[in-house]
Short mmCIF file of C-alpha atoms and ligand atoms in Angstrom, two decimals:
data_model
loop_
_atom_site.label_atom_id
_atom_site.label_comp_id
_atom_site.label_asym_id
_atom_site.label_seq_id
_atom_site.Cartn_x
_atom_site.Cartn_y
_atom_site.Cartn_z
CA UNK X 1 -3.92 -38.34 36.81
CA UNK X 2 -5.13 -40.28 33.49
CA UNK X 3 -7.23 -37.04 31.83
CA UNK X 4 -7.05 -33.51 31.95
CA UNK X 5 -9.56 -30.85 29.85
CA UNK X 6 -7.91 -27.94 28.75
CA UNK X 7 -9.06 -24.41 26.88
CA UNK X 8 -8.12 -25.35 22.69
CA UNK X 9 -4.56 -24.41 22.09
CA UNK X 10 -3.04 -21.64 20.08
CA UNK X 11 0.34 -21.80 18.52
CA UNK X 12 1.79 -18.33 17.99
CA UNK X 13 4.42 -19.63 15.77
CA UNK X 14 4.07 -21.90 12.75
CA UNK X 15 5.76 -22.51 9.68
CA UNK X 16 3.23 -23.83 7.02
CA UNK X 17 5.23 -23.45 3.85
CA UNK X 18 3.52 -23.92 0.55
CA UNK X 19 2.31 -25.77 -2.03
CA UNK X 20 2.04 -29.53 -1.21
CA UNK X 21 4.33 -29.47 1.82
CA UNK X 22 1.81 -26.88 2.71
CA UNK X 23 -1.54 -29.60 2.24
CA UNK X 24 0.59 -31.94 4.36
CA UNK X 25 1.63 -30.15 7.32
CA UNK X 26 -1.48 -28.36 7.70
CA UNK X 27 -3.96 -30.94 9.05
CA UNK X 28 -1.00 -31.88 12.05
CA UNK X 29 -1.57 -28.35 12.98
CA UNK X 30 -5.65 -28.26 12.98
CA UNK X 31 -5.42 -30.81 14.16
CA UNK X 32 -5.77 -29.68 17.68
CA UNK X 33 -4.73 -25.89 17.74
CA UNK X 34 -8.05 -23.72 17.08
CA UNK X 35 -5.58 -20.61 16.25
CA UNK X 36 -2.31 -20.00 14.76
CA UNK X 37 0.06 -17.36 13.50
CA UNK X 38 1.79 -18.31 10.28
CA UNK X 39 5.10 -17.49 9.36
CA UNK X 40 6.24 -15.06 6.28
CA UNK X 41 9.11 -16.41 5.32
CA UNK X 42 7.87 -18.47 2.00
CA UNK X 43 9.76 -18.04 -1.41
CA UNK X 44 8.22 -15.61 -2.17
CA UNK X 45 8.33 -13.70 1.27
CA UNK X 46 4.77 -12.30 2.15
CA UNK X 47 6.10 -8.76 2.47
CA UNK X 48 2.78 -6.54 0.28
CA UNK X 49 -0.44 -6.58 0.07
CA UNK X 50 -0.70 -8.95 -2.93
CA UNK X 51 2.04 -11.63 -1.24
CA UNK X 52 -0.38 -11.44 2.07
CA UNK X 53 -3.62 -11.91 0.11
CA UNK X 54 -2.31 -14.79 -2.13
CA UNK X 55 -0.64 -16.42 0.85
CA UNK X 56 -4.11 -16.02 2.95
CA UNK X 57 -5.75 -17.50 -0.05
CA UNK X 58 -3.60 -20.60 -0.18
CA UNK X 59 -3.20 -21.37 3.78
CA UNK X 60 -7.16 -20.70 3.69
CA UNK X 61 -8.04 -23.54 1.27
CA UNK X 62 -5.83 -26.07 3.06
CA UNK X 63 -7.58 -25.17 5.85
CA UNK X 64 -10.95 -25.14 5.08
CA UNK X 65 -12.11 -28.41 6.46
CA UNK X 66 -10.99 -27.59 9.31
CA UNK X 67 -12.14 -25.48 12.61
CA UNK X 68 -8.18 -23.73 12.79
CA UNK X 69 -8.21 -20.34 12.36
CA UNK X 70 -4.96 -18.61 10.83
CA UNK X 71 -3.40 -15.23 11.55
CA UNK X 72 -0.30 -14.11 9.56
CA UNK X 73 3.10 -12.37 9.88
CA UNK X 74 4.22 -10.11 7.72
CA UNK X 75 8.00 -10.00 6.80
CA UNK X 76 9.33 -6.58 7.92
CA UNK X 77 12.15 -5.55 5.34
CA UNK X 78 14.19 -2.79 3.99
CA UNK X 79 11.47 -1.99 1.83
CA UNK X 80 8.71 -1.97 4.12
CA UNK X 81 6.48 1.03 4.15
CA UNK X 82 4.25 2.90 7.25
CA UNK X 83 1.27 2.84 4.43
CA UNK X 84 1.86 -0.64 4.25
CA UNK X 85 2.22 -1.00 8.17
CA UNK X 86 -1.20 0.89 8.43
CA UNK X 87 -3.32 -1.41 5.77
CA UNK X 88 -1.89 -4.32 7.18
CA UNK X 89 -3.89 -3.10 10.46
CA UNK X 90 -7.21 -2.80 8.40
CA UNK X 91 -7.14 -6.27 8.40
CA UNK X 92 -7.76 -8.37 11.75
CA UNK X 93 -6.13 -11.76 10.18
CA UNK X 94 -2.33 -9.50 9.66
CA UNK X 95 -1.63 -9.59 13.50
CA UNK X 96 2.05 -9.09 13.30
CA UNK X 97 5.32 -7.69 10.65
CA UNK X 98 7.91 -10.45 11.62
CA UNK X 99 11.99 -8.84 11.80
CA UNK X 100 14.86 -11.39 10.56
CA UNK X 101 17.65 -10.16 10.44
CA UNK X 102 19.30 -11.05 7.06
CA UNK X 103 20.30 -14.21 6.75
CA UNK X 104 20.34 -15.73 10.02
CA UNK X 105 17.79 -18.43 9.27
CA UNK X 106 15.74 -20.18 7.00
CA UNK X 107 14.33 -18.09 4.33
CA UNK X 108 15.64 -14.37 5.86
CA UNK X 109 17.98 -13.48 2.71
CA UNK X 110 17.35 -10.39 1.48
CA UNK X 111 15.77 -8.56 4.25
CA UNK X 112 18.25 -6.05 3.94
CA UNK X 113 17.96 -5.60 7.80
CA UNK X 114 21.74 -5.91 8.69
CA UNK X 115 23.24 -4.73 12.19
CA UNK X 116 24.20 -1.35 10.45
CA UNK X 117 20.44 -0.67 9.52
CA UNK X 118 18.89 -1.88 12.24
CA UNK X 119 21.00 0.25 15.00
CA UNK X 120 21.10 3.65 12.63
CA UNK X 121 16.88 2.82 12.58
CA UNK X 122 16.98 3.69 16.22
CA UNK X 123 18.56 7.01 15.77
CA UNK X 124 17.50 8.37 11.77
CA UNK X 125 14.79 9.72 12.15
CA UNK X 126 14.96 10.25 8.49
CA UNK X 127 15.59 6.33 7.93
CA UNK X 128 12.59 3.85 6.39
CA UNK X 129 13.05 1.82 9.60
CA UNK X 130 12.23 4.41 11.81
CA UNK X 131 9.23 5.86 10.20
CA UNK X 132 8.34 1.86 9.71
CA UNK X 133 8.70 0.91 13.52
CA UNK X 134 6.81 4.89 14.47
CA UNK X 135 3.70 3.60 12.15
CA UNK X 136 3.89 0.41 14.15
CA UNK X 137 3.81 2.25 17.23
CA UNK X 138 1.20 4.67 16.36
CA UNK X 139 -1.16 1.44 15.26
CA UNK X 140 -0.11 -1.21 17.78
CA UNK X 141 1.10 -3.43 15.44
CA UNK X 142 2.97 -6.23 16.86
CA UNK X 143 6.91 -6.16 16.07
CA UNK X 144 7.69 -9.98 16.40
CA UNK X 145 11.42 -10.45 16.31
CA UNK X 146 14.16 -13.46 15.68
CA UNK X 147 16.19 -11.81 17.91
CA UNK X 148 20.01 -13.54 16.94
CA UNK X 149 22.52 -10.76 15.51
CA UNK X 150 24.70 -11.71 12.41
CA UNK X 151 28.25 -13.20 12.26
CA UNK X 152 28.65 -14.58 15.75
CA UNK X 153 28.85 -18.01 17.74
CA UNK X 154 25.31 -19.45 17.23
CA UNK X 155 25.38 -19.96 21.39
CA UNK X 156 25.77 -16.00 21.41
CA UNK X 157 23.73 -14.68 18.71
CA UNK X 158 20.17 -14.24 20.80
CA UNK X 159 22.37 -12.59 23.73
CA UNK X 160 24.42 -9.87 21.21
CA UNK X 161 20.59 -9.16 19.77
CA UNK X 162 18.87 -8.47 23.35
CA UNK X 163 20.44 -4.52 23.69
CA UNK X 164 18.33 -3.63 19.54
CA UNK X 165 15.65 -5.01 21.39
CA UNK X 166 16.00 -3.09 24.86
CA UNK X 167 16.40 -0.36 22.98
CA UNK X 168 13.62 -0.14 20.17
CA UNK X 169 10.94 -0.35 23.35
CA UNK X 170 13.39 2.75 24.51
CA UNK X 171 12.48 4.78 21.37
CA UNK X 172 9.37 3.64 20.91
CA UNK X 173 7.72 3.17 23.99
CA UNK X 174 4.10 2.49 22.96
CA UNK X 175 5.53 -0.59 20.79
CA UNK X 176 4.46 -4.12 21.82
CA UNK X 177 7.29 -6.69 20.90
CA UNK X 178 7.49 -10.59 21.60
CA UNK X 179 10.86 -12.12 21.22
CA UNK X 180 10.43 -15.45 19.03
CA UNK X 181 11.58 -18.67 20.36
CA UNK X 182 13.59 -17.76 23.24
CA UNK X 183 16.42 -19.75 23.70
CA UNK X 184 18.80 -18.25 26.99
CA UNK X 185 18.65 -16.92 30.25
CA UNK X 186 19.00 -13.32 28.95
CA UNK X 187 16.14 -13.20 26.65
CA UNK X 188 13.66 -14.80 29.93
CA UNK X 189 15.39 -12.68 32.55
CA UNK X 190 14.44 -9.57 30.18
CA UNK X 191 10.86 -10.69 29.61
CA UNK X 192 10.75 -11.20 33.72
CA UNK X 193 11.96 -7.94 34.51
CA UNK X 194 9.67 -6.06 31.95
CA UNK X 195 7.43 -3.45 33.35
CA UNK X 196 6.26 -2.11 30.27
CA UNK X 197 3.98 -5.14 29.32
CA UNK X 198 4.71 -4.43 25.93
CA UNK X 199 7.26 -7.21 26.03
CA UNK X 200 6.59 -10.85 25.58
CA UNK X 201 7.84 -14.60 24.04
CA UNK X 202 7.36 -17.25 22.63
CA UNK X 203 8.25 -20.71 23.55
CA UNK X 204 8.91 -23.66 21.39
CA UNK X 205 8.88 -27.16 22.90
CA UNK X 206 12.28 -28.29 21.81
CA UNK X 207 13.70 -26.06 23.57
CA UNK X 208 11.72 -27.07 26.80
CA UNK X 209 13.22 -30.09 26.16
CA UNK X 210 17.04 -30.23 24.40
CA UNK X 211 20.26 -28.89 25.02
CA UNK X 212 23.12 -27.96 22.61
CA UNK X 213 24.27 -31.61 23.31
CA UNK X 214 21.42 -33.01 22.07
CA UNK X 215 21.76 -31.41 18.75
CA UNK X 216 25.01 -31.97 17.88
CA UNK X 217 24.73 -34.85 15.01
CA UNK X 218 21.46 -34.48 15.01
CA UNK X 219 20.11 -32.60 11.83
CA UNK X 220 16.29 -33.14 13.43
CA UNK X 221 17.25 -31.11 16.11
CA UNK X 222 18.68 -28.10 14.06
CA UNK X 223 17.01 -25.13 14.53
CA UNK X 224 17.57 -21.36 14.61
CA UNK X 225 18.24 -20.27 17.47
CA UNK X 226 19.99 -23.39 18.58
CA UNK X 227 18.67 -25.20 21.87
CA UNK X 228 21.50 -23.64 24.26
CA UNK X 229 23.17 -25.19 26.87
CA UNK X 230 21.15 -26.75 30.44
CA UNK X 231 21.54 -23.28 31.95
CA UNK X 232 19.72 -21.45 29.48
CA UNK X 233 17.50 -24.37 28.83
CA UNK X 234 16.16 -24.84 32.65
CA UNK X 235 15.75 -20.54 32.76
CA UNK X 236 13.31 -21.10 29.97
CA UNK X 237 11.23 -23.95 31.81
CA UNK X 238 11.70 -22.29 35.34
CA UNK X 239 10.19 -19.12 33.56
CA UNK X 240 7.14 -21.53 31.65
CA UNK X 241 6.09 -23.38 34.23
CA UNK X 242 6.61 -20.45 36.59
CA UNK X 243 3.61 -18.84 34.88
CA UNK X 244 4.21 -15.52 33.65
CA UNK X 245 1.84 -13.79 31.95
CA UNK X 246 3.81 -12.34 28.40
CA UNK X 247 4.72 -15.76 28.10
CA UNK X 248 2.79 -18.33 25.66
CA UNK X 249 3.52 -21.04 22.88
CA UNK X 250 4.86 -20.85 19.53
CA UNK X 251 5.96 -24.58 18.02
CA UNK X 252 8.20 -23.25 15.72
CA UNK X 253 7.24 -25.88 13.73
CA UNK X 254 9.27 -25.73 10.73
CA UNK X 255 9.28 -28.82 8.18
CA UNK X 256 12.02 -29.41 5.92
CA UNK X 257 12.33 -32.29 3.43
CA UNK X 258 14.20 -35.10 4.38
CA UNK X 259 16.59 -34.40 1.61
CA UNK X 260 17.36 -31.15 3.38
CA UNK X 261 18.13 -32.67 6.86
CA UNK X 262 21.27 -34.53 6.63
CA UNK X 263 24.91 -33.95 8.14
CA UNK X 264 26.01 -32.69 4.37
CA UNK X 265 22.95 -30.37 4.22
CA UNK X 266 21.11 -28.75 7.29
CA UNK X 267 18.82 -26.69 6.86
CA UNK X 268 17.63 -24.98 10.13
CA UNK X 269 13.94 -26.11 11.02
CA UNK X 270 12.51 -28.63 13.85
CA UNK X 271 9.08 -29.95 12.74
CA UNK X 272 7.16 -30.42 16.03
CA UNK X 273 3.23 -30.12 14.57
CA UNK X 274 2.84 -33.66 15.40
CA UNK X 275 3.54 -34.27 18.73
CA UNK X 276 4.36 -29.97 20.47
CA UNK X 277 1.06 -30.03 22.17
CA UNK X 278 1.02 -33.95 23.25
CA UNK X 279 4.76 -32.52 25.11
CA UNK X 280 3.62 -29.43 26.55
CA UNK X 281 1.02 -31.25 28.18
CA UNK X 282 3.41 -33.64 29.12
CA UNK X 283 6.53 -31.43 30.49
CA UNK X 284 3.84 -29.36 32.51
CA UNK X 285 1.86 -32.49 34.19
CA UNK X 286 5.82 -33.91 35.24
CA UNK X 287 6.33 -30.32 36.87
CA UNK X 288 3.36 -30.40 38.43
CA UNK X 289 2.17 -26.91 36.63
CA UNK X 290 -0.85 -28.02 35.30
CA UNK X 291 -3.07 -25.17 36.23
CA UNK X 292 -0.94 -23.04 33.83
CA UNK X 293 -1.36 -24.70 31.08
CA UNK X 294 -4.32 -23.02 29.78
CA UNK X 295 -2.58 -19.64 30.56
CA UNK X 296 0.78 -20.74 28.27
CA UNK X 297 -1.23 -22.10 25.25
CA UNK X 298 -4.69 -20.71 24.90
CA UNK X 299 -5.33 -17.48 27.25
CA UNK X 300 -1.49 -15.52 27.50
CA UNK X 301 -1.13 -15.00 23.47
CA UNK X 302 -4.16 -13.40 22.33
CA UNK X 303 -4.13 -11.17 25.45
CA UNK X 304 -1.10 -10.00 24.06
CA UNK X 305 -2.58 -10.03 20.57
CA UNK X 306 -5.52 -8.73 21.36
CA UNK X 307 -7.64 -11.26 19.90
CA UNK X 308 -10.83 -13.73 21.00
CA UNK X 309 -8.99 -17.02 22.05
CA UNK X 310 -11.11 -20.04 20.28
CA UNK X 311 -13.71 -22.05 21.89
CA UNK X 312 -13.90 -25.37 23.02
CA UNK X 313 -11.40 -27.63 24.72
CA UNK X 314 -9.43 -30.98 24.12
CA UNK X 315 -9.29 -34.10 26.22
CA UNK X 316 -5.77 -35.50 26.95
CA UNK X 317 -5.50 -38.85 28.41
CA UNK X 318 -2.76 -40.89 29.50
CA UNK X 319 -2.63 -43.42 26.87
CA UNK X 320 1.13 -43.68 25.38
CA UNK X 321 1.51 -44.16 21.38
CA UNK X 322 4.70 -43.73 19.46
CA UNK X 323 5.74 -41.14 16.83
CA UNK X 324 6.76 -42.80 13.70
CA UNK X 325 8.72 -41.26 10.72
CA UNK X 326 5.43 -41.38 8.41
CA UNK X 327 7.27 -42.05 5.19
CA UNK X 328 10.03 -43.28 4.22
CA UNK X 329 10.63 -40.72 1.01
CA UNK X 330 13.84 -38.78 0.59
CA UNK X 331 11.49 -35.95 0.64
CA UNK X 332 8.82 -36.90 3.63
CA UNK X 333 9.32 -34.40 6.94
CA UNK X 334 10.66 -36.53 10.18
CA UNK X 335 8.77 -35.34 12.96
CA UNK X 336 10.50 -34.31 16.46
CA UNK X 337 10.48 -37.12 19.00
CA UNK X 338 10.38 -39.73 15.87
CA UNK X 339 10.44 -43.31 17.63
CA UNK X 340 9.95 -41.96 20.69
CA UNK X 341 6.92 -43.05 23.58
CA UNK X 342 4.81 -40.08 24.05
CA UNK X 343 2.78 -40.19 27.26
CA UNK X 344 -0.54 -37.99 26.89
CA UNK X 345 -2.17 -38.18 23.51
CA UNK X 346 -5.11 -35.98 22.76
CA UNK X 347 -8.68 -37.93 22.92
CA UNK X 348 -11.55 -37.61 20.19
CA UNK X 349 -9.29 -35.81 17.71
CA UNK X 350 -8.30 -36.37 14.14
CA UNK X 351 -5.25 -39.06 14.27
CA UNK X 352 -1.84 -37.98 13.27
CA UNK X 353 -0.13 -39.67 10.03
CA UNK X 354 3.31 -39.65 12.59
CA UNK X 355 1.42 -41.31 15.32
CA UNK X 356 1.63 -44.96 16.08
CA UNK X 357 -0.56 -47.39 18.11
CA UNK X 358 1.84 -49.23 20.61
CA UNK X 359 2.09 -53.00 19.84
C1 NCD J 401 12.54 -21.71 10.51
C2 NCD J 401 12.18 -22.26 9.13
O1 NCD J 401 12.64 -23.35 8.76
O2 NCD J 401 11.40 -21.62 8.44
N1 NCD J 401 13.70 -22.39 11.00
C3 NCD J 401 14.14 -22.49 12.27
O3 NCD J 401 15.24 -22.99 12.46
N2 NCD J 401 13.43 -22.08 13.30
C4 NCD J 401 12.75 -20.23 10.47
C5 NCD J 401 12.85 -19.59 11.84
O4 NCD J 401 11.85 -19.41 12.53
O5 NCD J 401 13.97 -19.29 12.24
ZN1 ZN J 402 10.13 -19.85 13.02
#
């Protein structure tokens, strides 16, 4: 095979910070998604009205050139309201209030949504959390969840977090919920034995493609939740390429500064804009899957969402080029796969600043 057409992408997951990080990373991602969901977890969070507007406005203007259209996340918190829950609906760009559980990543300090809260939610009826998640219910608004519990092994975190989640669709059984970057055998074996359909994930490429081992000593590959070991690792592809239908793509992409990837300082974050589509295409054409693609990255997420999936379509052909670190600045963003020979680049689309010609 040397081309293959498929429906644009959407990437249910994306970081695109702020400010001039923000103007940078932006382009990679319109660059051949035509959708996107965009992560709350800025400083500020976007957690009201005002944070959602002013965060629309800002992603909106580094977007405007181009034909990506984003949908936003709202951080769920201890101070989340049902009225707020029920505006958020009004508007058909807030798709989704995003749970972290405090401090277990980037950017999720101050949620106030400890193990304590979350597990009396399910039971208080009197609690903000339960009138929160009933007003979610009532309005099908998506609950989308980092599902890793507090204060454990990071190999164990998304596996002690699975029984909240088993039991929230329990309580609330008209809620739809999509566990965020899946990362074990649990989390896909729940998603697989789901009946409900109210239950779905997200998959990043990373961890289609690394193991733990692969991340140790390797601040690039540091992300929350860590890539697990092979066993969880080949569940996740065996459930991908398997094609299941509450299954579609989130990147994850999640750019820190150079500065802030080192052994002394980690900060939790693989940025993947530049190359997760080029790798999707690639790990599904080596499996022989490529009839699913369009299913994992364009059709499976909005029929979840309930959204129009964009038009159009993008060319791949099998033309390797490398990806580069672009710059060499303390604070530039090294891409995933940097120096690596990627095999199916995308044809007729704006060029990547982290993609090289191969000499
Ligand atoms: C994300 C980030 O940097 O914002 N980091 C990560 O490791 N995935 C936050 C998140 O999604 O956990
Ligand atoms: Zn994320």
């Amino acid at each position: 095979m040397t081309s293959l057409t498929i429906s644009t992408p959407c990437d249910w997951h994306v970081h695109l910070r702020q400010g001039e990080t923000l103007k940078t990373v932006a382009p990679e991602t319109a660059r051949l998604f035509g959708m996107c969901m965009v992560m709350p977890n800025t400083t500020p969070p976007v957690r009201d009205i005002d944070s959602l507007f002013a965060y629309g406005r800002e992603c909106g203007n580094a977007l405007r050139q181009t034909p990506l259209r984003a949908v936003f996340a709202i951080r769920l918190d201890d101070r989340t309201t049902p009225e707020l829950v029920t505006e958020c609906k009004k508007l058909d760009w807030a798709v989704a209030f995003k749970l972290y559980p405090d401090g277990v990543t980037t950017n999720s300090h101050g949620t106030g949504l400890t193990t304590d809260v979350l597990w009396n939610a399910l039971t208080d009826r009197r609690s903000r959390l339960y009138e929160v998640l009933v007003a979610m219910a009532e309005c099908r608004m998506v609950l989308s969840i980092h599902a890793e519990a507090a204060g454990l092994p990071y190999l164990q975190s998304e596996l002690a977090f699975l029984p909240w989640i088993a039991n929230v669709m329990e309580k609330f059984p008209k809620l739809r919920v999509v566990i965020e970057h899946i990362s074990t055998v649990e989390a896909a074996r729940m998603i697989r034995a789901d009946t409900t359909g109210r239950l779905a994930a997200t998959v990043t490429a990373h961890h289609l493609l690394l193991s733990c081992d692969d991340v140790f000593g390797k601040p690039d590959h540091y992300c929350k939740p860590v890539c697990n070991t092979n066993e969880h690792r080949s569940a996740i592809r065996e459930l991908v390429f398997s094609g299941c239908e509450n299954v579609f793509f989130g990147s994850d992409s999640a750019p820190h500064p150079r500065s802030r990837k080192t052994p002394s300082c980690c900060a939790a974050g693989v940025f993947s804009a530049p190359v997760a589509t080029e790798t999707i295409v690639g790990q599904f054409v080596e499996v022989g899957e490529t009839a699913r693609l369009n299913d994992f990255l364009s059709r499976n997420g909005c029929r979840f969402y309930g959204v129009q999936p964009p038009t159009g379509s993008v060319t791949f052909i099998d033309q390797p080029f490398r990806i580069v670190e672009a710059s060499t600045h303390p604070d530039g963003f090294a891409s995933f796969l940097s120096g690596q020979k990627i095999t199916w680049r995308a044809a007729d689309r704006p060029a990547s600043q982290w993609h090289r010609e191969i000499e």
